[in-house]
PDB file of C-alpha atoms in Angstrom:
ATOM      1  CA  UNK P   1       0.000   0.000   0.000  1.00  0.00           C
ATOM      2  CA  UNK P   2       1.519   3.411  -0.916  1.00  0.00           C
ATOM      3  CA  UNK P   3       1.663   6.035   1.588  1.00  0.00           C
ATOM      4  CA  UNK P   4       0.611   9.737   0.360  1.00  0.00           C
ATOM      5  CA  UNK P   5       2.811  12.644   0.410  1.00  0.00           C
ATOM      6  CA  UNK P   6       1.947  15.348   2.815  1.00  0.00           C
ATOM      7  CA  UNK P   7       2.463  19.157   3.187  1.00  0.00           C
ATOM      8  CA  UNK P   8       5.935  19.569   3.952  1.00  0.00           C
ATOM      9  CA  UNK P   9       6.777  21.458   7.175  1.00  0.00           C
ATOM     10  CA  UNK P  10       8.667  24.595   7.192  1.00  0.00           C
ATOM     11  CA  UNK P  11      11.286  23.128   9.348  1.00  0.00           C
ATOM     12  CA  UNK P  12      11.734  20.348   6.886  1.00  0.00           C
ATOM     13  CA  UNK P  13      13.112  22.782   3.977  1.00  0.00           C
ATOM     14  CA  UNK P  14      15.604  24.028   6.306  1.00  0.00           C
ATOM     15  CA  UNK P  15      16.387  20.886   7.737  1.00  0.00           C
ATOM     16  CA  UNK P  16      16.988  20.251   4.412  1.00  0.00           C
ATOM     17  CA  UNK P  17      18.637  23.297   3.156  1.00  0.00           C
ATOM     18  CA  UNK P  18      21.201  22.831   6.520  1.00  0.00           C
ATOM     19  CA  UNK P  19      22.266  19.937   5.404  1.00  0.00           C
ATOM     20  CA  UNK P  20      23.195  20.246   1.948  1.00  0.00           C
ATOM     21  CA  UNK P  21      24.539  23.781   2.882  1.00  0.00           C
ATOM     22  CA  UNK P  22      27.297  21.394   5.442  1.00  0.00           C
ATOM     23  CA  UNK P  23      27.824  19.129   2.337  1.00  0.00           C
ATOM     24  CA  UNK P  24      26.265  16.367   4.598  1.00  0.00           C
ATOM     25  CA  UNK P  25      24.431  13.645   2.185  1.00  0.00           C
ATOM     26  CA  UNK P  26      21.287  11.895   3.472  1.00  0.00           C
ATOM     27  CA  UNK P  27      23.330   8.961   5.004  1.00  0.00           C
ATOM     28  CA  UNK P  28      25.563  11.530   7.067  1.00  0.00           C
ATOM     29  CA  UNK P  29      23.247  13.351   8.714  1.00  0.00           C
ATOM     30  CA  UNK P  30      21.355   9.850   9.631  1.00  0.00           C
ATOM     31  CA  UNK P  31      24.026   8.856  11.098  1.00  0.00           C
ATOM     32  CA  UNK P  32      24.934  11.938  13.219  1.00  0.00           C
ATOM     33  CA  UNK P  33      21.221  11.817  13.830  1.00  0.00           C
ATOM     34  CA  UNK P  34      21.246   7.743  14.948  1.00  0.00           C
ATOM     35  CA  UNK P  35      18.289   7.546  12.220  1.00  0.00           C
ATOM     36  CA  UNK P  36      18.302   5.266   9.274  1.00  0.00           C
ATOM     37  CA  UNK P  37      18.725   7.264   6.162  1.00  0.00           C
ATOM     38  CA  UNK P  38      15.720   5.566   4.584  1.00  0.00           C
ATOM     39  CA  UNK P  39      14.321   7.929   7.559  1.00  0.00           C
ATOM     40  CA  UNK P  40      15.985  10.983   6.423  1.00  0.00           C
ATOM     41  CA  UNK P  41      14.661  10.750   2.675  1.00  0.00           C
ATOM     42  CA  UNK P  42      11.194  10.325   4.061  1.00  0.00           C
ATOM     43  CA  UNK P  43      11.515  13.604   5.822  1.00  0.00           C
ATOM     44  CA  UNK P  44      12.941  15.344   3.175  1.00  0.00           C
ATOM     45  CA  UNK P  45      10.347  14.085   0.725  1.00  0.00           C
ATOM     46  CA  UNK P  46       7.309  15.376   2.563  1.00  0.00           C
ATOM     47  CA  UNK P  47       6.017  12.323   4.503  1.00  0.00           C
ATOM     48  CA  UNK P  48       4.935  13.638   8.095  1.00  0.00           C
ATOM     49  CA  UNK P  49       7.979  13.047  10.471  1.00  0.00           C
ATOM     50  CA  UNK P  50       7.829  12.252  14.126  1.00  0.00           C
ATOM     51  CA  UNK P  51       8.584  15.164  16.417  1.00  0.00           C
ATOM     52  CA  UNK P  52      11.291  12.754  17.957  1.00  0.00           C
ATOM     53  CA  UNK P  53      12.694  12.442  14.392  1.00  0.00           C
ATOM     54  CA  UNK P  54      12.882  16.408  14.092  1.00  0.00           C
ATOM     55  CA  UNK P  55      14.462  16.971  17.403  1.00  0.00           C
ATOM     56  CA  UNK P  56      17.271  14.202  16.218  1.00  0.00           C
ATOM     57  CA  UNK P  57      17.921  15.924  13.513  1.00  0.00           C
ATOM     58  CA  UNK P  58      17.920  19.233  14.202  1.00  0.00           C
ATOM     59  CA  UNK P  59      20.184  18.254  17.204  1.00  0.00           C
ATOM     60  CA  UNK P  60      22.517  16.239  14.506  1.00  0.00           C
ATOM     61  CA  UNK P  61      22.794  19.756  12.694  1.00  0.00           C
ATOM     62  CA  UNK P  62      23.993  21.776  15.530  1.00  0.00           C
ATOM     63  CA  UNK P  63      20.721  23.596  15.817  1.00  0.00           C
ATOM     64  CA  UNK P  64      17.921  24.217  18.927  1.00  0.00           C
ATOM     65  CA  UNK P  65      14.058  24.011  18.073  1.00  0.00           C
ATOM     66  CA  UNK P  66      12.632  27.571  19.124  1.00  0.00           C
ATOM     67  CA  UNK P  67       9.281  27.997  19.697  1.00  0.00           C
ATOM     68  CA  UNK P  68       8.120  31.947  18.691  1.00  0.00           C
ATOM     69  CA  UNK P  69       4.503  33.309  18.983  1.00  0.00           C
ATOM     70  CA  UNK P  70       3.551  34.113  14.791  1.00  0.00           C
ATOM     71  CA  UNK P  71       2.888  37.749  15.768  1.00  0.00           C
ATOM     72  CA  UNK P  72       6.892  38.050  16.620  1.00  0.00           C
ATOM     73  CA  UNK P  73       7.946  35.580  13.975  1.00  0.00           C
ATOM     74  CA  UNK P  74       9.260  38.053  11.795  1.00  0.00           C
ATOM     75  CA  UNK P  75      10.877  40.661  14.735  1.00  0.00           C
ATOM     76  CA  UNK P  76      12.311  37.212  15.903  1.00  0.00           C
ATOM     77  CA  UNK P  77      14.200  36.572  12.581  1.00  0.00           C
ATOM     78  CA  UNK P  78      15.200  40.069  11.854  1.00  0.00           C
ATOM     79  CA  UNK P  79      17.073  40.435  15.572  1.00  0.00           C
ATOM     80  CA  UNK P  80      18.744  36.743  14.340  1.00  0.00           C
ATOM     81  CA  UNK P  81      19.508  38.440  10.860  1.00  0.00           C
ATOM     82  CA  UNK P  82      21.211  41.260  12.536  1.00  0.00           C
ATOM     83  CA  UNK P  83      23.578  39.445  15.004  1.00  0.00           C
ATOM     84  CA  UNK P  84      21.782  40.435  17.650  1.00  0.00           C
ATOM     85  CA  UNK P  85      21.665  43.683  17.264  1.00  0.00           C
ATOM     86  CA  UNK P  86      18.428  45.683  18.477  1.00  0.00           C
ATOM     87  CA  UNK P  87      16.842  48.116  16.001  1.00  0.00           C
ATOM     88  CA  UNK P  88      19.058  51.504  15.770  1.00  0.00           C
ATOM     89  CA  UNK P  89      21.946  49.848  17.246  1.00  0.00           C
ATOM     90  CA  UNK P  90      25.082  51.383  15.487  1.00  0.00           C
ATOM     91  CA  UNK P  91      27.336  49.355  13.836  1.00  0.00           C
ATOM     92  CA  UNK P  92      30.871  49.444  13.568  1.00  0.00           C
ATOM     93  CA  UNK P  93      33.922  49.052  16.708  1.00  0.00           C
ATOM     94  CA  UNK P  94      32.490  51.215  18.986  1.00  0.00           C
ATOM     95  CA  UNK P  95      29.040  49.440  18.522  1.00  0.00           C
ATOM     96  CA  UNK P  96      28.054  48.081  22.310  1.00  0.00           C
ATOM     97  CA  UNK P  97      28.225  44.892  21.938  1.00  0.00           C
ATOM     98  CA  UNK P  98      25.298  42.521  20.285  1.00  0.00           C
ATOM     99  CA  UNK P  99      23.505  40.415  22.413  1.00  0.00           C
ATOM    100  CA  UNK P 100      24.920  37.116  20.771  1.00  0.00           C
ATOM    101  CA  UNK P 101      28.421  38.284  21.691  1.00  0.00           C
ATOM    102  CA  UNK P 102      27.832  39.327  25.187  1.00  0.00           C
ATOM    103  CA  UNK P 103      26.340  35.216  25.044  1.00  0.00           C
ATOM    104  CA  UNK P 104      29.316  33.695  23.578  1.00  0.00           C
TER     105      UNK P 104
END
């Protein structure tokens, strides 16, 4: 019995896109991810993945699931865009310092 395709999740393209963008092929990332790559492909392809399956992966990629409220989705991505930096922050060496590098 064949399976249908679903919608594919946001978080699945970037998934996606993360890996390729590390050169990691399906089989490396399954590995990191102690998933079979049969597992990965299904992912990528648009079959519904398990939440378990996402955390593994996105943990195998270096990355942290973030829940953000849709209202402050795209506030939330600009501050990541800008290193941190609030709005009207100056740039440049005697910039304070962003909040990412007062974290590191």
């Amino acid at each position: 019995m064949e399976q249908k395709k679903h919608n594919t999740l946001r978080i699945v393209n970037e998934l996606e896109a993360m890996r390729q963008a590390r050169g990691w092929t399906q089989e490396e990332l399954a590995a990191k991810a102690c998933v079979s790559r049969m597992t990965v492909s299904r992912v990528e392809s648009g079959f519904d993945p398990r939440l378990s399956t996402v955390w593994d992966l996105t943990r195998a990629l270096g990355l942290e699931l973030v829940l953000v409220p849709r209202e402050l989705t795209r506030e939330v991505q600009g501050f990541i865009q800008s290193g941190g930096r609030i709005l009207g922050q100056p740039p440049g060496v005697d910039a304070p310092k962003s909040i990412v590098d007062l974290l590191r």
